[in-house]
Amino acid sequence: MMTHQATAPAAVGADTPRRAPWRRLLLPAVALLSLAALACAVGFVDSYPRTDDAFVRANTVGMAAQVSGRIVSVQVRDNAMVAKGDVLFVIDARPYALDAERLRAQLATLEAQVVLAQRQVDAQRYAAAASDSNVARARQNAAQRRSSLQRLEPLLAEEFVTEEQVDQARTAHIAADAELQSALLDRKRAASAVSGVDALQAQKHELAAAIAHADYLLEQTVVRAPFDGRVVDLTISEGEFAASGKPLFTMIDTHAWYVVANFRETELKKMRPGTAASVYLMSDPEQRFDGVVESIGWGVLPDEGGSTQGLPKVPRSINWVHVAQRFPVRIRVREPSNRLFRIGASAVVTITPGSAGAGH
């Protein structure tokens, strides 16, 4: 019994020195590995700025008619893809067709008036030409009467002619001069009566411009897609009244997609236009898309307020913690997926400093 009690503690004491070194070395090793992994992670984050405060954007156009009227046909569906030139909807064209027809009737009437006025102008010109002939004839007659008087007056002193003959020649000369003056006045009157059709021709040009505008408005009753894209927020139907300039739905330009990523101001020095980026969408986080920094925001709306308007608002507080200001960075996506990219979709963006995006 005494022997058993003495051997048991010896056995326990013999095992203890063999296990203690492993226990003392294991914990520091795990701590060192954890610190190394944390340092690597921090170094990666510091070297490659990353943010999940990002969302997908694309250029959009509010589709509005250029003319007002009742919609008679809607030829697209909500969320449908359309090609440039496809008919989106049609407005009742009858009022605009009637306006164009009315203006064309006015032009036809004016052209008939121009023909009549031209005839009158021709007659006036003929009268002016005739008055020129009368002036020439009266001038020749006056010259002849003057010459006759000048020949007879010297002969009166030598009594080769009588005073009556000289008086008759003098009277004829005065009458000829009077006829010449009358002919000259008639010519002035005839010349001033020649008007022309310039004013009517100007009215023709004015009406032609009005007809061209009416035809343009008539064409605008058929609203077509300005580019290849997708129709969204379509809530209209036939019978809706379209007011000129008032958007009825939205078209997304699917030619170019980009992501707006909000990065801390301390990270902006690591990026510039042309820097490569990697984009991941929350809808399919395993798929990576190449991107390139297109521009970096130069202003945000301060939290302190102020009178500055038209700036994006990027909150500085996350979970009640005040952080560095973030600025929007616009990243153009290369070869986006038409299936995954939607405006407002959540995204994660990683920047590769010092790199240049392909195709920039």
Short mmCIF file of C-alpha atoms in Angstrom, two decimals:
data_model
loop_
_atom_site.label_atom_id
_atom_site.label_comp_id
_atom_site.label_asym_id
_atom_site.label_seq_id
_atom_site.Cartn_x
_atom_site.Cartn_y
_atom_site.Cartn_z
CA MET A 1 0.00 0.00 0.00
CA MET A 2 2.81 2.40 0.83
CA THR A 3 4.61 1.47 -2.33
CA HIS A 4 1.57 2.31 -4.51
CA GLN A 5 1.13 5.74 -2.95
CA ALA A 6 4.79 6.59 -3.55
CA THR A 7 4.88 5.57 -7.21
CA ALA A 8 1.75 7.47 -8.32
CA PRO A 9 3.03 11.01 -7.75
CA ALA A 10 6.31 10.10 -9.38
CA ALA A 11 4.45 9.11 -12.53
CA VAL A 12 2.55 12.41 -12.68
CA GLY A 13 5.66 14.47 -12.13
CA ALA A 14 7.45 12.64 -14.88
CA ASP A 15 4.81 13.55 -17.54
CA THR A 16 4.59 17.28 -16.71
CA PRO A 17 8.01 18.44 -17.99
CA ARG A 18 7.40 16.80 -21.38
CA ARG A 19 4.09 18.71 -22.15
CA ALA A 20 4.81 22.23 -20.79
CA PRO A 21 7.16 23.48 -23.61
CA TRP A 22 4.58 22.81 -26.35
CA ARG A 23 1.93 24.73 -24.49
CA ARG A 24 4.20 27.68 -23.89
CA LEU A 25 5.25 27.86 -27.58
CA LEU A 26 1.82 27.26 -29.18
CA LEU A 27 0.08 30.40 -27.95
CA PRO A 28 2.82 32.86 -29.05
CA ALA A 29 2.98 31.18 -32.45
CA VAL A 30 -0.76 31.54 -32.95
CA ALA A 31 -0.59 35.18 -31.86
CA LEU A 32 2.27 35.90 -34.28
CA LEU A 33 0.40 34.28 -37.15
CA SER A 34 -2.72 36.29 -36.33
CA LEU A 35 -0.76 39.52 -36.20
CA ALA A 36 0.93 38.67 -39.49
CA ALA A 37 -2.42 37.93 -41.15
CA LEU A 38 -3.84 41.16 -39.77
CA ALA A 39 -0.82 43.11 -40.99
CA CYS A 40 -1.19 41.60 -44.45
CA ALA A 41 -4.87 42.44 -44.51
CA VAL A 42 -4.23 46.01 -43.36
CA GLY A 43 -1.45 46.37 -45.90
CA PHE A 44 -3.70 45.10 -48.68
CA VAL A 45 -6.48 47.47 -47.71
CA ASP A 46 -4.05 50.37 -47.50
CA SER A 47 -2.49 49.51 -50.86
CA TYR A 48 -5.74 48.69 -52.66
CA PRO A 49 -8.55 51.04 -51.63
CA ARG A 50 -11.85 49.22 -51.42
CA THR A 51 -15.41 50.29 -50.70
CA ASP A 52 -18.82 48.68 -50.65
CA ASP A 53 -20.47 52.10 -50.62
CA ALA A 54 -21.02 52.01 -54.39
CA PHE A 55 -23.92 51.72 -56.77
CA VAL A 56 -24.51 51.28 -60.49
CA ARG A 57 -25.47 54.23 -62.68
CA ALA A 58 -26.17 54.90 -66.35
CA ASN A 59 -27.24 57.92 -68.34
CA THR A 60 -30.99 58.35 -68.56
CA VAL A 61 -33.39 60.46 -70.60
CA GLY A 62 -36.88 61.46 -69.59
CA MET A 63 -38.89 60.74 -72.73
CA ALA A 64 -41.25 63.61 -73.49
CA ALA A 65 -43.12 64.60 -76.61
CA GLN A 66 -42.20 67.81 -78.41
CA VAL A 67 -45.87 68.39 -79.24
CA SER A 68 -48.96 68.15 -77.08
CA GLY A 69 -51.84 65.85 -77.86
CA ARG A 70 -53.75 62.70 -77.09
CA ILE A 71 -51.73 59.47 -77.27
CA VAL A 72 -53.33 57.11 -79.78
CA SER A 73 -50.79 54.29 -79.66
CA VAL A 74 -48.18 52.97 -77.18
CA GLN A 75 -45.82 50.54 -78.89
CA VAL A 76 -43.43 49.56 -76.06
CA ARG A 77 -43.64 47.70 -72.78
CA ASP A 78 -42.14 48.54 -69.42
CA ASN A 79 -38.53 47.30 -68.98
CA ALA A 80 -38.32 46.39 -72.69
CA MET A 81 -35.18 46.85 -74.79
CA VAL A 82 -35.59 49.12 -77.82
CA ALA A 83 -33.34 50.05 -80.72
CA LYS A 84 -32.60 53.53 -81.94
CA GLY A 85 -35.43 54.72 -84.19
CA ASP A 86 -38.06 52.32 -82.82
CA VAL A 87 -41.50 53.89 -82.36
CA LEU A 88 -42.27 54.43 -78.68
CA PHE A 89 -45.69 56.07 -78.88
CA VAL A 90 -47.83 58.05 -81.30
CA ILE A 91 -49.78 61.27 -80.71
CA ASP A 92 -52.96 62.18 -82.60
CA ALA A 93 -51.59 63.87 -85.73
CA ARG A 94 -54.83 65.29 -87.13
CA PRO A 95 -54.56 68.80 -85.61
CA TYR A 96 -51.00 69.17 -86.92
CA ALA A 97 -51.89 67.78 -90.34
CA LEU A 98 -54.75 70.30 -90.58
CA ASP A 99 -52.41 73.15 -89.64
CA ALA A 100 -49.98 72.14 -92.37
CA GLU A 101 -52.83 71.85 -94.89
CA ARG A 102 -54.18 75.29 -93.94
CA LEU A 103 -50.77 76.89 -94.43
CA ARG A 104 -50.36 75.23 -97.81
CA ALA A 105 -53.76 76.62 -98.87
CA GLN A 106 -52.62 80.09 -97.79
CA LEU A 107 -49.47 79.67 -99.84
CA ALA A 108 -51.48 78.68 -102.93
CA THR A 109 -53.67 81.78 -102.49
CA LEU A 110 -50.62 83.99 -102.11
CA GLU A 111 -49.01 82.54 -105.22
CA ALA A 112 -52.17 83.42 -107.20
CA GLN A 113 -51.98 86.94 -105.80
CA VAL A 114 -48.37 87.18 -106.88
CA VAL A 115 -49.34 86.26 -110.45
CA LEU A 116 -52.05 88.96 -110.53
CA ALA A 117 -49.76 91.53 -108.95
CA GLN A 118 -47.06 90.71 -111.46
CA ARG A 119 -49.48 91.41 -114.29
CA GLN A 120 -50.31 94.77 -112.77
CA VAL A 121 -46.64 95.56 -112.39
CA ASP A 122 -46.03 94.65 -116.02
CA ALA A 123 -48.84 96.98 -117.09
CA GLN A 124 -47.34 99.75 -114.99
CA ARG A 125 -43.98 99.19 -116.58
CA TYR A 126 -45.53 99.32 -120.05
CA ALA A 127 -47.23 102.61 -119.13
CA ALA A 128 -43.92 103.98 -117.91
CA ALA A 129 -42.27 102.96 -121.18
CA ALA A 130 -45.05 104.66 -123.15
CA SER A 131 -44.59 107.83 -121.12
CA ASP A 132 -40.92 107.76 -122.04
CA SER A 133 -41.91 107.72 -125.70
CA ASN A 134 -44.31 110.64 -125.14
CA VAL A 135 -41.55 112.64 -123.48
CA ALA A 136 -39.21 111.98 -126.39
CA ARG A 137 -41.87 113.04 -128.87
CA ALA A 138 -42.76 116.17 -126.88
CA ARG A 139 -39.11 117.10 -126.52
CA GLN A 140 -38.56 116.76 -130.26
CA ASN A 141 -41.65 118.87 -131.03
CA ALA A 142 -40.55 121.59 -128.58
CA ALA A 143 -37.11 121.70 -130.16
CA GLN A 144 -38.63 122.03 -133.59
CA ARG A 145 -40.93 124.88 -132.50
CA ARG A 146 -38.03 126.68 -130.87
CA SER A 147 -35.95 126.34 -134.02
CA SER A 148 -38.79 127.70 -136.19
CA LEU A 149 -39.24 130.71 -133.93
CA GLN A 150 -35.51 131.39 -133.97
CA ARG A 151 -35.49 131.41 -137.81
CA LEU A 152 -38.55 133.67 -138.19
CA GLU A 153 -37.67 136.38 -135.65
CA PRO A 154 -34.63 137.77 -137.63
CA LEU A 155 -36.75 137.91 -140.81
CA LEU A 156 -39.36 140.18 -139.19
CA ALA A 157 -37.01 143.21 -139.24
CA GLU A 158 -36.51 142.83 -142.98
CA GLU A 159 -40.26 142.26 -143.44
CA PHE A 160 -39.77 138.85 -145.03
CA VAL A 161 -42.38 137.55 -142.58
CA THR A 162 -45.31 139.18 -140.88
CA GLU A 163 -45.75 139.76 -137.16
CA GLU A 164 -48.67 137.36 -137.23
CA GLN A 165 -46.44 134.59 -138.49
CA VAL A 166 -43.91 135.28 -135.74
CA ASP A 167 -46.69 135.35 -133.13
CA GLN A 168 -48.01 132.02 -134.38
CA ALA A 169 -44.51 130.52 -134.19
CA ARG A 170 -44.04 131.90 -130.66
CA THR A 171 -47.41 130.48 -129.55
CA ALA A 172 -46.56 127.11 -131.06
CA HIS A 173 -43.21 127.14 -129.20
CA ILE A 174 -44.88 127.89 -125.85
CA ALA A 175 -47.47 125.14 -126.42
CA ALA A 176 -44.71 122.65 -127.32
CA ASP A 177 -42.84 123.46 -124.10
CA ALA A 178 -46.04 122.99 -122.10
CA GLU A 179 -46.64 119.61 -123.72
CA LEU A 180 -43.05 118.64 -122.88
CA GLN A 181 -43.52 119.55 -119.23
CA SER A 182 -46.79 117.59 -119.15
CA ALA A 183 -45.09 114.58 -120.69
CA LEU A 184 -42.30 114.77 -118.12
CA LEU A 185 -44.85 114.82 -115.27
CA ASP A 186 -46.71 111.87 -116.80
CA ARG A 187 -43.45 109.93 -116.96
CA LYS A 188 -42.73 110.58 -113.27
CA ARG A 189 -46.24 109.52 -112.37
CA ALA A 190 -45.97 106.34 -114.43
CA ALA A 191 -42.55 105.51 -112.97
CA SER A 192 -43.76 105.97 -109.39
CA ALA A 193 -46.78 103.75 -110.10
CA VAL A 194 -44.51 100.77 -110.86
CA SER A 195 -44.64 98.88 -107.53
CA GLY A 196 -43.32 95.30 -107.73
CA VAL A 197 -44.06 92.05 -105.92
CA ASP A 198 -41.20 92.02 -103.39
CA ALA A 199 -43.53 92.24 -100.41
CA LEU A 200 -45.61 89.32 -101.66
CA GLN A 201 -42.49 87.29 -102.33
CA ALA A 202 -41.37 87.92 -98.74
CA GLN A 203 -44.74 86.65 -97.53
CA LYS A 204 -44.21 83.52 -99.62
CA HIS A 205 -40.89 82.85 -97.87
CA GLU A 206 -42.56 83.42 -94.50
CA LEU A 207 -45.33 80.96 -95.32
CA ALA A 208 -42.82 78.43 -96.63
CA ALA A 209 -40.98 78.58 -93.30
CA ALA A 210 -44.28 78.18 -91.42
CA ILE A 211 -45.13 75.13 -93.54
CA ALA A 212 -41.72 73.59 -92.82
CA HIS A 213 -42.30 74.11 -89.09
CA ALA A 214 -45.79 72.60 -89.33
CA ASP A 215 -44.37 69.57 -91.12
CA TYR A 216 -41.73 69.23 -88.41
CA LEU A 217 -44.38 69.29 -85.68
CA LEU A 218 -46.36 66.72 -87.63
CA GLU A 219 -43.32 64.43 -87.68
CA GLN A 220 -42.93 64.84 -83.91
CA THR A 221 -46.29 63.18 -83.31
CA VAL A 222 -44.42 59.90 -83.78
CA VAL A 223 -41.96 59.63 -80.87
CA ARG A 224 -38.97 57.37 -81.54
CA ALA A 225 -36.15 56.01 -79.39
CA PRO A 226 -33.12 58.35 -79.54
CA PHE A 227 -30.69 55.49 -78.84
CA ASP A 228 -30.50 51.79 -78.03
CA GLY A 229 -31.70 51.38 -74.47
CA ARG A 230 -34.26 50.11 -72.03
CA VAL A 231 -37.67 51.59 -71.21
CA VAL A 232 -38.43 51.91 -67.49
CA ASP A 233 -41.18 53.44 -65.36
CA LEU A 234 -43.74 53.17 -68.17
CA THR A 235 -47.16 53.93 -66.67
CA ILE A 236 -49.03 55.45 -69.63
CA SER A 237 -51.64 53.98 -71.93
CA GLU A 238 -53.60 55.01 -75.01
CA GLY A 239 -55.78 58.00 -74.28
CA GLU A 240 -53.22 59.72 -72.05
CA PHE A 241 -52.71 63.41 -72.87
CA ALA A 242 -49.07 64.17 -73.53
CA ALA A 243 -48.00 67.69 -72.62
CA SER A 244 -45.09 69.09 -74.59
CA GLY A 245 -41.85 68.74 -72.64
CA LYS A 246 -43.33 66.69 -69.78
CA PRO A 247 -41.56 63.31 -69.36
CA LEU A 248 -43.83 60.28 -69.58
CA PHE A 249 -41.27 57.57 -68.81
CA THR A 250 -37.51 57.03 -68.69
CA MET A 251 -35.05 55.49 -71.11
CA ILE A 252 -31.75 54.05 -69.88
CA ASP A 253 -28.79 54.41 -72.23
CA THR A 254 -27.36 50.89 -72.06
CA HIS A 255 -24.32 51.74 -74.19
CA ALA A 256 -22.32 52.81 -71.13
CA TRP A 257 -22.60 51.68 -67.53
CA TYR A 258 -20.58 53.10 -64.67
CA VAL A 259 -20.34 52.77 -60.92
CA VAL A 260 -20.27 55.65 -58.45
CA ALA A 261 -18.07 54.57 -55.52
CA ASN A 262 -17.67 56.75 -52.43
CA PHE A 263 -14.06 56.62 -51.21
CA ARG A 264 -12.56 58.27 -48.14
CA GLU A 265 -10.69 61.48 -48.85
CA THR A 266 -7.52 59.87 -47.47
CA GLU A 267 -7.62 57.32 -50.33
CA LEU A 268 -8.08 59.73 -53.21
CA LYS A 269 -4.34 60.32 -53.58
CA LYS A 270 -3.98 56.70 -54.73
CA MET A 271 -6.21 57.10 -57.75
CA ARG A 272 -6.54 59.30 -60.79
CA PRO A 273 -8.46 59.19 -64.09
CA GLY A 274 -7.30 56.07 -65.89
CA THR A 275 -6.57 53.99 -62.79
CA ALA A 276 -7.80 50.40 -63.11
CA ALA A 277 -10.58 49.14 -60.88
CA SER A 278 -12.37 45.89 -60.14
CA VAL A 279 -16.14 45.91 -59.80
CA TYR A 280 -18.32 43.27 -58.15
CA LEU A 281 -22.10 43.36 -57.99
CA MET A 282 -24.04 42.18 -54.98
CA SER A 283 -26.40 40.31 -57.30
CA ASP A 284 -23.52 38.06 -58.45
CA PRO A 285 -20.48 38.71 -56.21
CA GLU A 286 -18.40 35.96 -57.80
CA GLN A 287 -18.29 37.70 -61.17
CA ARG A 288 -15.63 40.36 -61.62
CA PHE A 289 -15.88 43.29 -64.05
CA ASP A 290 -12.97 45.43 -65.19
CA GLY A 291 -13.37 49.16 -64.79
CA VAL A 292 -11.39 52.36 -65.07
CA VAL A 293 -11.59 55.54 -63.02
CA GLU A 294 -13.26 58.11 -65.25
CA SER A 295 -13.37 61.05 -62.83
CA ILE A 296 -13.08 61.92 -59.17
CA GLY A 297 -15.66 64.14 -57.50
CA TRP A 298 -14.60 67.67 -56.66
CA GLY A 299 -17.36 68.53 -54.25
CA VAL A 300 -19.94 67.14 -51.88
CA LEU A 301 -22.61 68.86 -49.82
CA PRO A 302 -21.13 69.63 -46.38
CA ASP A 303 -22.89 68.18 -43.35
CA GLU A 304 -22.70 71.62 -41.78
CA GLY A 305 -25.07 72.91 -44.44
CA GLY A 306 -24.63 76.11 -46.41
CA SER A 307 -25.99 77.65 -49.58
CA THR A 308 -24.15 75.37 -52.00
CA GLN A 309 -26.60 73.50 -54.20
CA GLY A 310 -26.29 70.88 -56.92
CA LEU A 311 -23.67 68.81 -55.05
CA PRO A 312 -23.96 65.12 -54.14
CA LYS A 313 -24.67 64.39 -50.48
CA VAL A 314 -22.42 61.70 -48.98
CA PRO A 315 -23.05 61.13 -45.22
CA ARG A 316 -19.93 61.25 -43.00
CA SER A 317 -21.35 59.25 -40.10
CA ILE A 318 -21.61 55.46 -40.12
CA ASN A 319 -23.26 53.84 -37.12
CA TRP A 320 -22.88 57.12 -35.15
CA VAL A 321 -19.12 57.22 -35.80
CA HIS A 322 -17.75 60.36 -37.46
CA VAL A 323 -15.42 59.31 -40.28
CA ALA A 324 -13.39 61.00 -42.98
CA GLN A 325 -15.39 62.66 -45.72
CA ARG A 326 -16.04 60.45 -48.73
CA PHE A 327 -16.08 61.66 -52.33
CA PRO A 328 -17.81 60.01 -55.30
CA VAL A 329 -15.50 58.38 -57.82
CA ARG A 330 -17.01 57.59 -61.21
CA ILE A 331 -15.79 54.29 -62.65
CA ARG A 332 -16.60 53.28 -66.20
CA VAL A 333 -17.26 49.55 -66.56
CA ARG A 334 -15.78 47.67 -69.50
CA GLU A 335 -17.97 44.97 -71.05
CA PRO A 336 -20.86 45.21 -68.57
CA SER A 337 -23.52 42.51 -68.40
CA ASN A 338 -26.92 43.59 -69.67
CA ARG A 339 -28.41 40.93 -67.43
CA LEU A 340 -26.84 42.11 -64.17
CA PHE A 341 -26.37 45.85 -64.48
CA ARG A 342 -29.29 47.87 -63.18
CA ILE A 343 -29.39 51.48 -62.03
CA GLY A 344 -29.01 51.62 -58.27
CA ALA A 345 -27.63 48.08 -57.90
CA SER A 346 -25.18 47.68 -55.00
CA ALA A 347 -21.54 47.21 -55.91
CA VAL A 348 -18.11 46.68 -54.35
CA VAL A 349 -15.13 48.42 -55.91
CA THR A 350 -11.40 47.83 -55.47
CA ILE A 351 -8.85 50.27 -56.90
CA THR A 352 -5.45 49.17 -58.19
CA PRO A 353 -3.16 52.19 -57.66
CA GLY A 354 -0.49 52.88 -60.24
CA SER A 355 -2.27 50.87 -62.94
CA ALA A 356 -3.91 52.06 -66.13
CA GLY A 357 -7.24 50.62 -67.19
CA ALA A 358 -7.27 48.98 -70.59
CA GLY A 359 -8.94 51.03 -73.26
CA HIS A 360 -8.61 54.30 -71.33
#
